[in-house]
Amino acid sequence: FTEMLLLVLLVCTIGTTTAQLEWNYNEILNKSILFYEIQRSGRLPANNRIPWRGDSALNDGQDVGHDLSGGWYDAGDHVKFGLPMALATTTLLYGLIEFEQAYRDAGQYDIMLDSVKWSLDYMLKCHTIPGQQFFGQVGDGHVDHSNWGRPEDMTMERPSFQVNTTCGGSEVAGETAAAMAAGSIAFRAVDSAYADTLLTNSRQLYTFANTYRRTYHECIPNVLEFYRSWSGYMDELLWSAAWLYRATNDAQYLTAARSHYQSGHNTEYSWDNKWVGGYLLMWQLTGEEQYSRDFQGFMNRWLPGGGITYTPGGLAWHQRWGVLRYNAHTCFLGLVAAKLGLNEGAYRIWAAGQIDYILGDNPRGSSYVCGFGNNPPVRPHHSSTSCPPRPATCGWDDFHSPDPNPHTLWGALVGGPDENDAFQDLRNDYVKNEVTTEYNSGFQSAIAGLKYFENRPLP
């Protein structure tokens, strides 16, 4: 499509190119960052802003003789899954790099650096033997999911799972390399020594991922039922090589990225599938038409008339499990492309409309972001916020309680509605009402993009 045709399609679908709802993007950015603070594992800092959270899982890694404390709990549970944590970190950093001014204008720049450093520091800990060993998961998903309670109260064993030169894990190592390369860019101006450390580890992990190619769930079988790699590892190799080229301007990484490149993957951007992120980044780095064409093919599929199903209320509906995260990710990538001058008007209008739906402009008139807007979810599938204040005990009775969660899960994006715009705020619905660090990463970055464009007229 040309941009003019895209705009015509959007005008016919949405009805106007000028009307845009007014949201407090500063508030949303602040609350989304608070969500990541709620998810923190390890020893909390003195400036912890979540009064009901405390230190937890301080002994992570003791089974293997390493300190693997820190990082983020994945979702409503307390496992530290390395692949989605790394993708969330990369996506947040991509948004920070592209829309830095939005974070500064919102007064969130310094605290955002602090936010992503929490996961980056953990990933550095997990890289225990340079280029040879990386711990891609802490906690047994099956054991963890049989418990319900506070992370501070955990007593179960939390095994550490590794990939190494004997049994590799290209997805988790590659995505972590991408996150660290992006982190080195974000921190270069404020802490060059830390940026250098990230870049050194990124190079080593990329080489490891590329040299010892193996699908990571073959070597961390515990992850199979939770974050199995469906798309393989070539997307992570492309993604990490491209990020390393951006961070270093070293031509070997551009050559490597070209060798990993595959067209035709135009379904989604997610913890599993980074192809379209690679398309956009390669176009951004080279300006070559092939990459622009492939990225536009992805966006065309998502825009009205392109193949994605739309709900009666106007939500692009990709699939039932965590549908809103796919929208938010796509909105974010579209806004990056718009900033770079690619179909700016069309992508901005579409992204604003989808985010409007998430924030409350939908048939239910309700927000899908906890602690924000009208009638937001108050019973998300999230164990620690469902627990009463201490010293009361917490367990499955709290899971089954019909009452709202005693603590607000600030800024968290829930899974979202069904294909008919229906949604029930039920704690036991982990498909529509759970939250994850991945879900919020594209959402927060899209909000930063909309904040960036807030006072910029459409072309």
Short mmCIF file of N, CA and C in Angstrom, two decimals, residues 268-403:
data_model
loop_
_atom_site.label_atom_id
_atom_site.label_comp_id
_atom_site.label_asym_id
_atom_site.label_seq_id
_atom_site.Cartn_x
_atom_site.Cartn_y
_atom_site.Cartn_z
N GLU A 268 3.57 -11.57 13.95
CA GLU A 268 3.57 -10.93 15.27
C GLU A 268 5.00 -10.58 15.68
N TYR A 269 5.08 -9.73 16.69
CA TYR A 269 6.31 -9.48 17.44
C TYR A 269 6.00 -9.92 18.87
N SER A 270 6.85 -10.77 19.44
CA SER A 270 6.54 -11.32 20.76
C SER A 270 7.80 -11.89 21.38
N TRP A 271 7.66 -12.43 22.59
CA TRP A 271 8.79 -13.07 23.27
C TRP A 271 9.40 -14.17 22.40
N ASP A 272 8.61 -14.79 21.55
CA ASP A 272 9.05 -15.91 20.74
C ASP A 272 9.55 -15.48 19.37
N ASN A 273 8.98 -14.42 18.81
CA ASN A 273 9.15 -14.11 17.40
C ASN A 273 9.60 -12.66 17.23
N LYS A 274 10.84 -12.47 16.83
CA LYS A 274 11.40 -11.12 16.68
C LYS A 274 11.66 -10.74 15.23
N TRP A 275 11.18 -11.56 14.29
CA TRP A 275 11.52 -11.31 12.89
C TRP A 275 11.18 -9.88 12.48
N VAL A 276 9.97 -9.43 12.79
CA VAL A 276 9.56 -8.11 12.29
C VAL A 276 10.33 -6.99 12.98
N GLY A 277 10.74 -7.20 14.22
CA GLY A 277 11.63 -6.25 14.85
C GLY A 277 12.95 -6.17 14.09
N GLY A 278 13.42 -7.32 13.64
CA GLY A 278 14.63 -7.36 12.82
C GLY A 278 14.46 -6.65 11.50
N TYR A 279 13.28 -6.80 10.87
CA TYR A 279 13.02 -6.10 9.61
C TYR A 279 13.14 -4.58 9.81
N LEU A 280 12.48 -4.10 10.86
CA LEU A 280 12.48 -2.66 11.11
C LEU A 280 13.88 -2.16 11.44
N LEU A 281 14.58 -2.89 12.29
CA LEU A 281 15.92 -2.44 12.70
C LEU A 281 16.89 -2.47 11.52
N MET A 282 16.79 -3.50 10.67
CA MET A 282 17.67 -3.56 9.51
C MET A 282 17.38 -2.42 8.55
N TRP A 283 16.11 -2.07 8.37
CA TRP A 283 15.80 -0.91 7.53
C TRP A 283 16.34 0.37 8.16
N GLN A 284 16.16 0.48 9.46
CA GLN A 284 16.65 1.66 10.17
C GLN A 284 18.17 1.81 10.01
N LEU A 285 18.89 0.70 10.01
CA LEU A 285 20.35 0.73 9.96
C LEU A 285 20.89 0.90 8.55
N THR A 286 20.16 0.41 7.55
CA THR A 286 20.70 0.40 6.18
C THR A 286 19.91 1.25 5.19
N GLY A 287 18.62 1.48 5.46
CA GLY A 287 17.78 2.19 4.50
C GLY A 287 17.44 1.38 3.26
N GLU A 288 17.73 0.09 3.27
CA GLU A 288 17.53 -0.73 2.07
C GLU A 288 16.07 -1.15 1.92
N GLU A 289 15.61 -1.12 0.67
CA GLU A 289 14.19 -1.28 0.38
C GLU A 289 13.66 -2.65 0.80
N GLN A 290 14.46 -3.69 0.68
CA GLN A 290 13.97 -5.02 1.03
C GLN A 290 13.44 -5.05 2.47
N TYR A 291 14.18 -4.44 3.36
CA TYR A 291 13.80 -4.47 4.77
C TYR A 291 12.56 -3.62 5.02
N SER A 292 12.49 -2.48 4.37
CA SER A 292 11.29 -1.64 4.47
C SER A 292 10.08 -2.38 3.92
N ARG A 293 10.25 -3.05 2.80
CA ARG A 293 9.14 -3.78 2.18
C ARG A 293 8.63 -4.89 3.10
N ASP A 294 9.57 -5.61 3.70
CA ASP A 294 9.15 -6.70 4.60
C ASP A 294 8.44 -6.16 5.83
N PHE A 295 8.94 -5.06 6.39
CA PHE A 295 8.26 -4.49 7.56
C PHE A 295 6.89 -3.95 7.19
N GLN A 296 6.78 -3.28 6.07
CA GLN A 296 5.47 -2.77 5.65
C GLN A 296 4.50 -3.91 5.37
N GLY A 297 5.00 -5.04 4.90
CA GLY A 297 4.13 -6.20 4.71
C GLY A 297 3.53 -6.65 6.03
N PHE A 298 4.32 -6.61 7.08
CA PHE A 298 3.81 -6.93 8.41
C PHE A 298 2.75 -5.92 8.85
N MET A 299 3.05 -4.65 8.74
CA MET A 299 2.10 -3.63 9.16
C MET A 299 0.82 -3.67 8.32
N ASN A 300 0.96 -3.90 7.03
CA ASN A 300 -0.23 -3.97 6.17
C ASN A 300 -1.16 -5.08 6.61
N ARG A 301 -0.60 -6.18 7.10
CA ARG A 301 -1.44 -7.28 7.59
C ARG A 301 -2.24 -6.85 8.80
N TRP A 302 -1.68 -5.97 9.63
CA TRP A 302 -2.35 -5.56 10.85
C TRP A 302 -3.36 -4.45 10.64
N LEU A 303 -3.16 -3.63 9.64
CA LEU A 303 -4.08 -2.53 9.40
C LEU A 303 -5.38 -3.03 8.79
N PRO A 304 -6.46 -2.26 8.88
CA PRO A 304 -7.76 -2.71 8.36
C PRO A 304 -7.66 -3.18 6.91
N GLY A 305 -8.29 -4.34 6.66
CA GLY A 305 -8.29 -4.90 5.32
C GLY A 305 -7.10 -5.77 5.01
N GLY A 306 -6.19 -5.92 5.98
CA GLY A 306 -4.96 -6.64 5.70
C GLY A 306 -4.93 -8.09 6.10
N GLY A 307 -5.96 -8.58 6.75
CA GLY A 307 -5.99 -9.99 7.10
C GLY A 307 -6.24 -10.26 8.57
N ILE A 308 -5.86 -9.34 9.44
CA ILE A 308 -6.13 -9.51 10.88
C ILE A 308 -7.62 -9.32 11.13
N THR A 309 -8.19 -10.17 11.98
CA THR A 309 -9.58 -10.01 12.39
C THR A 309 -9.71 -8.79 13.30
N TYR A 310 -10.80 -8.05 13.12
CA TYR A 310 -11.10 -6.92 14.02
C TYR A 310 -12.36 -7.24 14.81
N THR A 311 -12.34 -6.89 16.10
CA THR A 311 -13.54 -7.05 16.91
C THR A 311 -14.58 -6.01 16.50
N PRO A 312 -15.84 -6.19 16.88
CA PRO A 312 -16.84 -5.15 16.57
C PRO A 312 -16.45 -3.78 17.10
N GLY A 313 -15.68 -3.75 18.20
CA GLY A 313 -15.27 -2.48 18.79
C GLY A 313 -14.01 -1.88 18.19
N GLY A 314 -13.41 -2.58 17.22
CA GLY A 314 -12.27 -2.00 16.51
C GLY A 314 -10.90 -2.45 16.94
N LEU A 315 -10.81 -3.52 17.73
CA LEU A 315 -9.52 -4.03 18.16
C LEU A 315 -8.99 -5.03 17.15
N ALA A 316 -7.76 -4.84 16.70
CA ALA A 316 -7.10 -5.84 15.86
C ALA A 316 -6.80 -7.05 16.74
N TRP A 317 -7.43 -8.19 16.39
CA TRP A 317 -7.46 -9.34 17.30
C TRP A 317 -6.65 -10.48 16.69
N HIS A 318 -5.45 -10.67 17.23
CA HIS A 318 -4.51 -11.65 16.66
C HIS A 318 -4.75 -13.06 17.17
N GLN A 319 -4.81 -13.22 18.49
CA GLN A 319 -5.10 -14.53 19.07
C GLN A 319 -5.53 -14.36 20.51
N ARG A 320 -6.14 -15.40 21.06
CA ARG A 320 -6.88 -15.28 22.30
C ARG A 320 -6.00 -15.04 23.53
N TRP A 321 -4.81 -15.60 23.57
CA TRP A 321 -3.99 -15.53 24.79
C TRP A 321 -3.19 -14.23 24.79
N GLY A 322 -3.58 -13.33 25.68
CA GLY A 322 -2.86 -12.06 25.80
C GLY A 322 -2.93 -11.23 24.55
N VAL A 323 -4.14 -11.07 24.02
CA VAL A 323 -4.30 -10.42 22.72
C VAL A 323 -3.75 -9.00 22.72
N LEU A 324 -3.90 -8.27 23.82
CA LEU A 324 -3.52 -6.85 23.81
C LEU A 324 -2.02 -6.66 23.71
N ARG A 325 -1.24 -7.64 24.13
CA ARG A 325 0.22 -7.47 24.05
C ARG A 325 0.66 -7.41 22.60
N TYR A 326 -0.01 -8.20 21.73
CA TYR A 326 0.36 -8.17 20.31
C TYR A 326 0.04 -6.82 19.69
N ASN A 327 -1.13 -6.27 20.05
CA ASN A 327 -1.48 -4.92 19.56
C ASN A 327 -0.46 -3.90 20.01
N ALA A 328 -0.13 -3.95 21.30
CA ALA A 328 0.78 -2.95 21.85
C ALA A 328 2.15 -3.04 21.20
N HIS A 329 2.66 -4.26 21.02
CA HIS A 329 3.95 -4.43 20.35
C HIS A 329 3.91 -3.85 18.94
N THR A 330 2.83 -4.15 18.21
CA THR A 330 2.72 -3.67 16.84
C THR A 330 2.60 -2.15 16.80
N CYS A 331 1.83 -1.60 17.72
CA CYS A 331 1.73 -0.13 17.82
C CYS A 331 3.11 0.48 18.03
N PHE A 332 3.88 -0.10 18.92
CA PHE A 332 5.21 0.43 19.20
C PHE A 332 6.09 0.42 17.95
N LEU A 333 6.15 -0.73 17.28
CA LEU A 333 7.00 -0.81 16.09
C LEU A 333 6.52 0.16 15.01
N GLY A 334 5.20 0.29 14.87
CA GLY A 334 4.66 1.24 13.90
C GLY A 334 5.04 2.67 14.23
N LEU A 335 5.07 3.00 15.50
CA LEU A 335 5.44 4.36 15.91
C LEU A 335 6.93 4.63 15.70
N VAL A 336 7.77 3.62 15.88
CA VAL A 336 9.18 3.79 15.55
C VAL A 336 9.33 4.06 14.05
N ALA A 337 8.63 3.26 13.23
CA ALA A 337 8.68 3.48 11.79
C ALA A 337 8.17 4.87 11.43
N ALA A 338 7.10 5.30 12.09
CA ALA A 338 6.55 6.63 11.83
C ALA A 338 7.56 7.72 12.16
N LYS A 339 8.26 7.56 13.27
CA LYS A 339 9.30 8.53 13.64
C LYS A 339 10.38 8.62 12.57
N LEU A 340 10.64 7.48 11.93
CA LEU A 340 11.68 7.44 10.90
C LEU A 340 11.17 7.85 9.53
N GLY A 341 9.87 8.22 9.46
CA GLY A 341 9.32 8.74 8.22
C GLY A 341 8.62 7.73 7.34
N LEU A 342 8.38 6.54 7.84
CA LEU A 342 7.72 5.50 7.05
C LEU A 342 6.23 5.50 7.34
N ASN A 343 5.42 5.88 6.36
CA ASN A 343 3.95 5.88 6.51
C ASN A 343 3.52 6.53 7.82
N GLU A 344 4.10 7.68 8.12
CA GLU A 344 3.92 8.28 9.44
C GLU A 344 2.46 8.50 9.79
N GLY A 345 1.71 9.12 8.91
CA GLY A 345 0.32 9.42 9.23
C GLY A 345 -0.49 8.18 9.51
N ALA A 346 -0.38 7.19 8.64
CA ALA A 346 -1.17 5.97 8.78
C ALA A 346 -0.81 5.22 10.05
N TYR A 347 0.47 5.06 10.30
CA TYR A 347 0.88 4.29 11.46
C TYR A 347 0.53 5.01 12.77
N ARG A 348 0.67 6.32 12.78
CA ARG A 348 0.32 7.07 13.99
C ARG A 348 -1.17 6.98 14.29
N ILE A 349 -1.99 7.14 13.28
CA ILE A 349 -3.44 7.09 13.48
C ILE A 349 -3.87 5.71 13.97
N TRP A 350 -3.34 4.68 13.32
CA TRP A 350 -3.72 3.32 13.71
C TRP A 350 -3.26 3.01 15.14
N ALA A 351 -2.01 3.33 15.45
CA ALA A 351 -1.50 3.03 16.79
C ALA A 351 -2.29 3.78 17.85
N ALA A 352 -2.59 5.05 17.60
CA ALA A 352 -3.36 5.82 18.58
C ALA A 352 -4.72 5.20 18.81
N GLY A 353 -5.35 4.72 17.74
CA GLY A 353 -6.67 4.11 17.88
C GLY A 353 -6.64 2.82 18.67
N GLN A 354 -5.62 1.99 18.45
CA GLN A 354 -5.52 0.74 19.20
C GLN A 354 -5.20 0.99 20.67
N ILE A 355 -4.31 1.92 20.95
CA ILE A 355 -4.01 2.25 22.34
C ILE A 355 -5.21 2.90 23.02
N ASP A 356 -5.96 3.72 22.28
CA ASP A 356 -7.21 4.28 22.82
C ASP A 356 -8.13 3.16 23.31
N TYR A 357 -8.24 2.10 22.50
CA TYR A 357 -9.08 0.95 22.89
C TYR A 357 -8.58 0.38 24.22
N ILE A 358 -7.28 0.16 24.32
CA ILE A 358 -6.70 -0.43 25.53
C ILE A 358 -6.97 0.44 26.75
N LEU A 359 -6.92 1.75 26.56
CA LEU A 359 -7.04 2.67 27.70
C LEU A 359 -8.49 2.97 28.08
N GLY A 360 -9.45 2.53 27.26
CA GLY A 360 -10.84 2.72 27.67
C GLY A 360 -11.82 3.06 26.58
N ASP A 361 -11.36 3.37 25.37
CA ASP A 361 -12.27 3.70 24.27
C ASP A 361 -12.68 2.40 23.58
N ASN A 362 -13.55 1.66 24.23
CA ASN A 362 -13.98 0.35 23.76
C ASN A 362 -15.43 0.13 24.17
N PRO A 363 -16.08 -0.91 23.66
CA PRO A 363 -17.50 -1.10 23.98
C PRO A 363 -17.80 -1.24 25.47
N ARG A 364 -16.84 -1.67 26.26
CA ARG A 364 -17.04 -1.78 27.70
C ARG A 364 -16.79 -0.45 28.41
N GLY A 365 -16.21 0.51 27.72
CA GLY A 365 -15.87 1.78 28.34
C GLY A 365 -14.92 1.62 29.50
N SER A 366 -14.04 0.62 29.41
CA SER A 366 -13.21 0.24 30.54
C SER A 366 -11.75 0.13 30.14
N SER A 367 -10.88 0.48 31.06
CA SER A 367 -9.44 0.36 30.86
C SER A 367 -8.99 -1.08 31.05
N TYR A 368 -7.97 -1.46 30.29
CA TYR A 368 -7.33 -2.77 30.48
C TYR A 368 -5.97 -2.63 31.17
N VAL A 369 -5.76 -1.49 31.81
CA VAL A 369 -4.51 -1.23 32.53
C VAL A 369 -4.84 -1.07 34.01
N CYS A 370 -4.32 -1.95 34.83
CA CYS A 370 -4.63 -1.92 36.26
C CYS A 370 -4.20 -0.58 36.87
N GLY A 371 -5.09 -0.02 37.68
CA GLY A 371 -4.77 1.22 38.37
C GLY A 371 -4.82 2.46 37.49
N PHE A 372 -5.41 2.34 36.30
CA PHE A 372 -5.51 3.50 35.41
C PHE A 372 -6.87 3.53 34.74
N GLY A 373 -7.45 4.72 34.67
CA GLY A 373 -8.65 4.92 33.86
C GLY A 373 -9.92 4.43 34.52
N ASN A 374 -10.94 4.24 33.69
CA ASN A 374 -12.26 3.87 34.15
C ASN A 374 -12.40 2.36 34.27
N ASN A 375 -12.89 1.90 35.42
CA ASN A 375 -13.23 0.49 35.64
C ASN A 375 -12.10 -0.46 35.22
N PRO A 376 -10.88 -0.24 35.67
CA PRO A 376 -9.79 -1.15 35.29
C PRO A 376 -9.92 -2.48 36.01
N PRO A 377 -9.23 -3.52 35.56
CA PRO A 377 -9.25 -4.80 36.27
C PRO A 377 -8.74 -4.64 37.70
N VAL A 378 -9.43 -5.27 38.63
CA VAL A 378 -9.01 -5.23 40.04
C VAL A 378 -8.76 -6.63 40.59
N ARG A 379 -8.95 -7.66 39.75
CA ARG A 379 -8.68 -9.04 40.16
C ARG A 379 -7.73 -9.71 39.16
N PRO A 380 -6.63 -9.08 38.82
CA PRO A 380 -5.71 -9.71 37.86
C PRO A 380 -5.16 -11.01 38.43
N HIS A 381 -4.80 -11.91 37.54
CA HIS A 381 -4.18 -13.18 37.92
C HIS A 381 -2.72 -12.88 38.31
N HIS A 382 -2.55 -12.51 39.56
CA HIS A 382 -1.23 -12.06 40.04
C HIS A 382 -1.16 -12.34 41.52
N SER A 383 -0.29 -13.25 41.92
CA SER A 383 -0.37 -13.78 43.28
C SER A 383 -0.03 -12.74 44.34
N SER A 384 1.05 -11.99 44.19
CA SER A 384 1.46 -11.14 45.31
C SER A 384 0.47 -10.01 45.58
N THR A 385 -0.16 -9.47 44.54
CA THR A 385 -1.15 -8.41 44.79
C THR A 385 -2.45 -8.97 45.34
N SER A 386 -2.66 -10.29 45.19
CA SER A 386 -3.89 -10.90 45.72
C SER A 386 -3.78 -11.20 47.21
N CYS A 387 -2.58 -11.06 47.76
CA CYS A 387 -2.36 -11.40 49.17
C CYS A 387 -2.72 -10.23 50.08
N PRO A 388 -3.32 -10.52 51.24
CA PRO A 388 -3.62 -9.45 52.19
C PRO A 388 -2.33 -8.92 52.81
N PRO A 389 -2.39 -7.75 53.43
CA PRO A 389 -1.19 -7.22 54.10
C PRO A 389 -0.66 -8.21 55.14
N ARG A 390 0.64 -8.25 55.28
CA ARG A 390 1.24 -9.10 56.30
C ARG A 390 0.90 -8.55 57.69
N PRO A 391 0.81 -9.38 58.70
CA PRO A 391 1.30 -10.76 58.77
C PRO A 391 0.27 -11.82 58.39
N ALA A 392 -0.86 -11.45 57.81
CA ALA A 392 -1.84 -12.45 57.40
C ALA A 392 -1.21 -13.44 56.42
N THR A 393 -1.65 -14.69 56.50
CA THR A 393 -1.15 -15.69 55.57
C THR A 393 -1.78 -15.49 54.20
N CYS A 394 -1.19 -16.12 53.19
CA CYS A 394 -1.71 -16.01 51.83
C CYS A 394 -1.62 -17.37 51.16
N GLY A 395 -2.69 -17.75 50.48
CA GLY A 395 -2.70 -19.04 49.81
C GLY A 395 -3.84 -19.13 48.82
N TRP A 396 -4.26 -20.36 48.56
CA TRP A 396 -5.27 -20.59 47.52
C TRP A 396 -6.63 -20.00 47.88
N ASP A 397 -6.91 -19.79 49.16
CA ASP A 397 -8.16 -19.11 49.52
C ASP A 397 -8.19 -17.70 48.95
N ASP A 398 -7.04 -17.06 48.91
CA ASP A 398 -6.96 -15.72 48.33
C ASP A 398 -7.11 -15.76 46.82
N PHE A 399 -6.61 -16.81 46.21
CA PHE A 399 -6.81 -16.99 44.77
C PHE A 399 -8.29 -17.10 44.44
N HIS A 400 -9.03 -17.86 45.26
CA HIS A 400 -10.46 -18.11 45.00
C HIS A 400 -11.37 -17.00 45.51
N SER A 401 -10.84 -16.05 46.25
CA SER A 401 -11.67 -14.98 46.79
C SER A 401 -12.31 -14.15 45.68
N PRO A 402 -13.60 -13.80 45.83
CA PRO A 402 -14.24 -12.93 44.83
C PRO A 402 -13.89 -11.46 45.00
N ASP A 403 -13.19 -11.12 46.07
CA ASP A 403 -12.88 -9.72 46.36
C ASP A 403 -11.77 -9.20 45.44
#
